[in-house]
Amino acid sequence: MYKAYFKTLFWTGCRRGEAIALQCSDLKDGSIYIHHSQRDATTGLKPTKTKQSRYVAIDDDLNADLSSLKEHYKTGYLFGGEHPLSPTNISRRFNNAIKASGVKKIRLHDLRHSHATILINSGVNIVAVSKRLGHTSIEQTLKTYTHLLESTDNDMMAKINSMKHK
């Protein structure tokens, strides 16, 4: 369950609380419906940070993992069934996995940044990335990830030069 949770953060770019709040009913037709957030088991479901809902398409592998969880729990939280995952347990599991892997320590939120970075560096339209992340505006996405867009200048110039030499 925790592995699927971490994969969800990485492959969707959703926020920690958004993933904690996912209900079994929020997984449908190859997408997750993000419309709640949850800090911990005591606060209950709250609106997302931006108070906006969104569908986030997921890849086939993640869909299979999440469908398996949905089949297991049937109702309630996608990650946990009757009760949501505890942020403390999430952090502990994540930090233990990082330590066991031997990679450089990162924050859980860095999974979201990694997702956005991969999309932007792969040439995905910044408007699509912004919508996927649930940002209130494209300006917010540009402000956060502008350093990545600077590296695309070389690619752009290579394309311009190749157009002129045809």
C-alpha atoms as one frame of an Amber mdcrd trajectory, in Angstrom:
protein
   0.000   0.000   0.000   2.789   2.466   0.866   4.647   1.660  -2.341   1.476
   2.419  -4.329   1.049   5.637  -2.347   4.593   6.806  -3.163   4.182   5.808
  -6.814   0.985   7.842  -6.911   2.780  10.936  -5.622   5.587  10.501  -8.143
   3.517   9.637 -11.225   0.673  12.120 -10.674   2.339  15.052  -8.927  -0.496
  15.246  -6.419   0.102  16.661  -2.982   0.548  14.371   0.055  -2.787  15.339
   1.604  -4.600  14.920  -1.712  -3.356  11.342  -1.992  -4.196  10.588   1.652
  -7.770  11.820   1.013  -8.368   9.688  -2.109 -11.413   7.466  -1.763 -11.907
   4.175  -3.592 -14.671   5.910  -5.561 -12.151   8.542  -6.789 -10.438   5.982
  -9.037 -12.319   5.622 -12.292 -11.649   5.218 -15.993  -7.865   5.501 -15.735
  -7.945   8.696 -13.679  -8.007   9.800 -10.093 -10.451  12.495  -9.072  -8.764
  14.905  -6.699 -11.287  16.975  -4.803 -10.256  16.640  -1.155  -7.187  16.904
   1.014  -6.515  15.502   4.449  -3.754  16.282   6.895  -4.417  13.463   9.331
  -7.118  11.103  10.574  -8.498  13.642  13.049  -9.219  16.531  10.675 -11.370
  14.727   8.120 -11.710  15.584   4.453 -11.126  19.219   3.544 -11.082  21.078
   0.209  -7.844  20.949  -1.779  -5.253  23.652  -1.203  -6.597  25.639  -4.168
 -10.262  24.724  -3.502 -10.398  23.285  -7.032 -11.133  19.740  -8.169  -9.359
  17.972 -11.007  -9.077  14.648 -12.798  -5.526  13.373 -13.202  -4.976  10.668
 -15.799  -2.780   7.790 -14.640  -0.664   5.291 -16.538  -1.640   1.642 -16.922
   0.806   0.335 -14.294  -0.339   2.772 -11.624  -3.956   2.114 -12.569  -3.394
  -1.616 -12.004  -1.806  -0.964  -8.586  -4.588   1.350  -7.493  -7.322  -0.887
  -8.895  -5.921  -3.712  -6.790  -6.189  -1.533  -3.681  -9.717  -0.495  -4.647
 -10.702  -4.125  -5.108  -9.228  -4.984  -1.707 -10.880  -2.154   0.256 -14.022
  -1.691  -1.883 -15.016   1.521  -0.038 -13.396   4.170   2.092  -9.861   5.438
   1.631  -7.957   4.132  -1.371  -4.867   3.999   0.829  -6.101   2.379   4.011
  -9.754   1.475   3.698 -11.701   2.576   6.769  -8.942   4.921   8.035  -6.528
   7.152   6.120  -2.786   6.679   6.229  -1.047   8.527   9.028   1.385  11.265
   7.917   3.777  10.047  10.628   3.770   6.504   9.248   4.093   7.828   5.693
   7.178   9.865   6.642   8.706   6.965   8.551   8.200   4.531   5.662   9.493
   7.053   3.128  12.610   7.904   5.141  13.351   4.224   5.779  13.025   3.472
   2.062  15.345   6.364   1.177  17.893   5.180   3.728  17.691   1.552   2.533
  18.134   2.581  -1.108  21.291   4.557  -0.407  20.159   7.526  -2.490  20.467
  11.140  -1.400  17.834  12.153   1.162  14.853  13.947  -0.347  11.591  15.264
   1.026   8.297  13.579   0.251   7.206  16.761  -1.558  10.181  16.310  -3.900
   8.230  13.493  -5.587   5.806  16.180  -6.798   8.657  18.372  -8.014  10.278
  15.394  -9.749   7.026  14.677 -11.582   6.750  18.255 -12.812  10.430  18.320
 -13.777  10.135  15.155 -15.853   7.091  16.495 -17.685   8.597  19.899 -18.401
  11.955  18.455 -19.483  10.088  16.072 -21.800   8.470  19.017 -23.570   4.963
  18.697 -22.117   2.990  21.906 -22.511   3.337  24.059 -19.394  -0.433  24.700
 -19.317  -1.064  20.946 -19.133   1.541  20.581 -16.364  -0.046  23.433 -14.417
  -3.518  21.873 -14.642  -2.198  18.443 -13.668  -0.505  19.852 -10.561  -3.632
  21.749  -9.576  -1.986  25.156  -9.614  -4.364  28.115  -9.527  -2.567  29.755
 -12.440   0.085  29.058 -15.027   2.071  31.914 -13.464   2.454  29.847 -10.305
   3.836  26.948 -12.339   6.163  29.221 -14.281   7.418  30.844 -11.076   8.145
  27.466  -9.478   9.703  25.779 -12.515  11.119  28.653 -14.591  14.687  27.397
 -14.066  13.754  24.258 -16.019  12.381  26.218 -18.929  15.674  28.065 -19.337
  17.357  24.789 -20.281  14.888  24.347 -23.132  16.320  27.404 -24.894  19.102
  25.251 -26.376  16.531  22.793 -27.741  14.499  25.651 -29.186  17.527  27.157
 -30.924  18.514  23.788 -32.339  15.034  23.447 -33.844  15.106  26.977 -35.244
  18.532  26.360 -36.782  17.386  23.054 -38.302  14.352  24.805 -39.865  16.598
  27.384 -41.507  18.952  24.771 -42.946  16.261  22.806 -44.790
